[in-house]
C-alpha positions as protocol buffer text, in pm:
chain_id: "A"
residue {
  index: 1
  type: MET
  ca { x: 15681 y: 5405 z: 11607 }
}
residue {
  index: 2
  type: SER
  ca { x: 15704 y: 5039 z: 11499 }
}
residue {
  index: 3
  type: ASP
  ca { x: 15996 y: 4889 z: 11321 }
}
residue {
  index: 4
  type: GLU
  ca { x: 15780 y: 4856 z: 11013 }
}
residue {
  index: 5
  type: HIS
  ca { x: 15701 y: 5225 z: 11014 }
}
residue {
  index: 6
  type: ILE
  ca { x: 16063 y: 5299 z: 11042 }
}
residue {
  index: 7
  type: GLN
  ca { x: 16146 y: 5088 z: 10757 }
}
residue {
  index: 8
  type: GLN
  ca { x: 15885 y: 5241 z: 10536 }
}
residue {
  index: 9
  type: ALA
  ca { x: 16000 y: 5598 z: 10630 }
}
residue {
  index: 10
  type: SER
  ca { x: 16356 y: 5498 z: 10562 }
}
residue {
  index: 11
  type: ARG
  ca { x: 16266 y: 5368 z: 10201 }
}
residue {
  index: 12
  type: ALA
  ca { x: 16052 y: 5670 z: 10125 }
}
residue {
  index: 13
  type: MET
  ca { x: 16340 y: 5911 z: 10234 }
}
residue {
  index: 14
  type: LYS
  ca { x: 16584 y: 5709 z: 10024 }
}
residue {
  index: 15
  type: ALA
  ca { x: 16368 y: 5725 z: 9728 }
}
residue {
  index: 16
  type: MET
  ca { x: 16307 y: 6115 z: 9774 }
}
residue {
  index: 17
  type: SER
  ca { x: 16682 y: 6192 z: 9842 }
}
residue {
  index: 18
  type: HIS
  ca { x: 16795 y: 6248 z: 9477 }
}
residue {
  index: 19
  type: PRO
  ca { x: 16790 y: 6613 z: 9359 }
}
residue {
  index: 20
  type: LEU
  ca { x: 16583 y: 6539 z: 9048 }
}
residue {
  index: 21
  type: ARG
  ca { x: 16341 y: 6332 z: 9242 }
}
residue {
  index: 22
  type: LEU
  ca { x: 16298 y: 6616 z: 9497 }
}
residue {
  index: 23
  type: LYS
  ca { x: 16223 y: 6859 z: 9209 }
}
residue {
  index: 24
  type: ILE
  ca { x: 15973 y: 6623 z: 9079 }
}
residue {
  index: 25
  type: LEU
  ca { x: 15802 y: 6604 z: 9419 }
}
residue {
  index: 26
  type: CYS
  ca { x: 15808 y: 6998 z: 9429 }
}
residue {
  index: 27
  type: VAL
  ca { x: 15634 y: 6989 z: 9083 }
}
residue {
  index: 28
  type: LEU
  ca { x: 15374 y: 6741 z: 9206 }
}
residue {
  index: 29
  type: GLY
  ca { x: 15296 y: 6882 z: 9546 }
}
residue {
  index: 30
  type: GLU
  ca { x: 14927 y: 6782 z: 9605 }
}
residue {
  index: 31
  type: HIS
  ca { x: 14848 y: 6767 z: 9235 }
}
residue {
  index: 32
  type: GLU
  ca { x: 14811 y: 6483 z: 8988 }
}
residue {
  index: 33
  type: VAL
  ca { x: 15045 y: 6561 z: 8698 }
}
residue {
  index: 34
  type: SER
  ca { x: 15101 y: 6396 z: 8360 }
}
residue {
  index: 35
  type: VAL
  ca { x: 15454 y: 6262 z: 8281 }
}
residue {
  index: 36
  type: GLN
  ca { x: 15461 y: 6507 z: 7981 }
}
residue {
  index: 37
  type: ASP
  ca { x: 15386 y: 6803 z: 8221 }
}
residue {
  index: 38
  type: ILE
  ca { x: 15653 y: 6677 z: 8469 }
}
residue {
  index: 39
  type: VAL
  ca { x: 15906 y: 6666 z: 8172 }
}
residue {
  index: 40
  type: GLU
  ca { x: 15818 y: 7017 z: 8069 }
}
residue {
  index: 41
  type: GLN
  ca { x: 15837 y: 7162 z: 8422 }
}
residue {
  index: 42
  type: VAL
  ca { x: 16154 y: 6976 z: 8542 }
}
residue {
  index: 43
  type: GLY
  ca { x: 16343 y: 7011 z: 8213 }
}
residue {
  index: 44
  type: THR
  ca { x: 16518 y: 6686 z: 8130 }
}
residue {
  index: 45
  type: THR
  ca { x: 16442 y: 6390 z: 7911 }
}
residue {
  index: 46
  type: GLN
  ca { x: 16125 y: 6186 z: 7938 }
}
residue {
  index: 47
  type: SER
  ca { x: 16341 y: 5869 z: 7983 }
}
residue {
  index: 48
  type: ASN
  ca { x: 16521 y: 6020 z: 8281 }
}
residue {
  index: 49
  type: ILE
  ca { x: 16197 y: 6134 z: 8427 }
}
residue {
  index: 50
  type: SER
  ca { x: 16037 y: 5799 z: 8381 }
}
residue {
  index: 51
  type: GLN
  ca { x: 16323 y: 5611 z: 8552 }
}
residue {
  index: 52
  type: HIS
  ca { x: 16295 y: 5842 z: 8859 }
}
residue {
  index: 53
  type: LEU
  ca { x: 15917 y: 5816 z: 8863 }
}
residue {
  index: 54
  type: ALA
  ca { x: 15938 y: 5434 z: 8839 }
}
residue {
  index: 55
  type: LEU
  ca { x: 16165 y: 5415 z: 9135 }
}
residue {
  index: 56
  type: MET
  ca { x: 15950 y: 5636 z: 9346 }
}
residue {
  index: 57
  type: ARG
  ca { x: 15642 y: 5440 z: 9247 }
}
residue {
  index: 58
  type: GLU
  ca { x: 15825 y: 5112 z: 9334 }
}
residue {
  index: 59
  type: LYS
  ca { x: 15912 y: 5257 z: 9679 }
}
residue {
  index: 60
  type: GLY
  ca { x: 15547 y: 5353 z: 9747 }
}
residue {
  index: 61
  type: VAL
  ca { x: 15619 y: 5736 z: 9732 }
}
residue {
  index: 62
  type: LEU
  ca { x: 15403 y: 5782 z: 9419 }
}
residue {
  index: 63
  type: ARG
  ca { x: 15087 y: 5633 z: 9259 }
}
residue {
  index: 64
  type: THR
  ca { x: 14982 y: 5640 z: 8905 }
}
residue {
  index: 65
  type: ARG
  ca { x: 14651 y: 5662 z: 8700 }
}
residue {
  index: 66
  type: LYS
  ca { x: 14633 y: 5580 z: 8324 }
}
residue {
  index: 67
  type: ASP
  ca { x: 14394 y: 5773 z: 8107 }
}
residue {
  index: 68
  type: ALA
  ca { x: 14419 y: 5664 z: 7742 }
}
residue {
  index: 69
  type: ASN
  ca { x: 14784 y: 5704 z: 7649 }
}
residue {
  index: 70
  type: ARG
  ca { x: 14872 y: 5940 z: 7939 }
}
residue {
  index: 71
  type: VAL
  ca { x: 15005 y: 5845 z: 8263 }
}
residue {
  index: 72
  type: TYR
  ca { x: 14927 y: 6073 z: 8566 }
}
residue {
  index: 73
  type: TYR
  ca { x: 15140 y: 6061 z: 8896 }
}
residue {
  index: 74
  type: ARG
  ca { x: 15042 y: 6165 z: 9242 }
}
residue {
  index: 75
  type: VAL
  ca { x: 15205 y: 6138 z: 9589 }
}
residue {
  index: 76
  type: GLY
  ca { x: 15067 y: 5821 z: 9730 }
}
residue {
  index: 77
  type: ASP
  ca { x: 15068 y: 5881 z: 10106 }
}
residue {
  index: 78
  type: THR
  ca { x: 14944 y: 6177 z: 10299 }
}
residue {
  index: 79
  type: ARG
  ca { x: 15238 y: 6159 z: 10535 }
}
residue {
  index: 80
  type: THR
  ca { x: 15466 y: 6207 z: 10235 }
}
residue {
  index: 81
  type: LEU
  ca { x: 15263 y: 6505 z: 10133 }
}
residue {
  index: 82
  type: GLU
  ca { x: 15320 y: 6662 z: 10477 }
}
residue {
  index: 83
  type: VAL
  ca { x: 15688 y: 6606 z: 10425 }
}
residue {
  index: 84
  type: ILE
  ca { x: 15685 y: 6752 z: 10074 }
}
residue {
  index: 85
  type: ALA
  ca { x: 15492 y: 7060 z: 10199 }
}
residue {
  index: 86
  type: MET
  ca { x: 15764 y: 7114 z: 10449 }
}
residue {
  index: 87
  type: LEU
  ca { x: 16025 y: 7072 z: 10174 }
}
residue {
  index: 88
  type: ARG
  ca { x: 15841 y: 7311 z: 9943 }
}
residue {
  index: 89
  type: ASP
  ca { x: 15821 y: 7578 z: 10221 }
}
residue {
  index: 90
  type: VAL
  ca { x: 16186 y: 7553 z: 10298 }
}
residue {
  index: 91
  type: PHE
  ca { x: 16352 y: 7464 z: 9961 }
}
residue {
  index: 92
  type: CYS
  ca { x: 16107 y: 7503 z: 9670 }
}
residue {
  index: 93
  type: ALA
  ca { x: 16000 y: 7869 z: 9682 }
}
residue {
  index: 94
  type: PHE
  ca { x: 16012 y: 7878 z: 9296 }
}
residue {
  index: 95
  type: SER
  ca { x: 15723 y: 7643 z: 9281 }
}
residue {
  index: 96
  type: LYS
  ca { x: 15478 y: 7861 z: 9467 }
}
């Protein structure tokens, strides 16, 4: 594993390490979900969710797609999807 890959993995793990961000990732899984739907499923304010989504997007964990006035988020890297799948299996039984 190259140093660049180590740095990328480290940034992604730091971005995912907050409890609310982990919950967001459990909600997303392999799906594309609108900000409004994430807010409803996670149960906090849109402002709070948006801050966490922006941080994960900035670190390359998430990608976005805009459709009219809605923004949709999805996990941006298949390797991250593998980590999330493992996290869901171990910690997110409520999401299944």
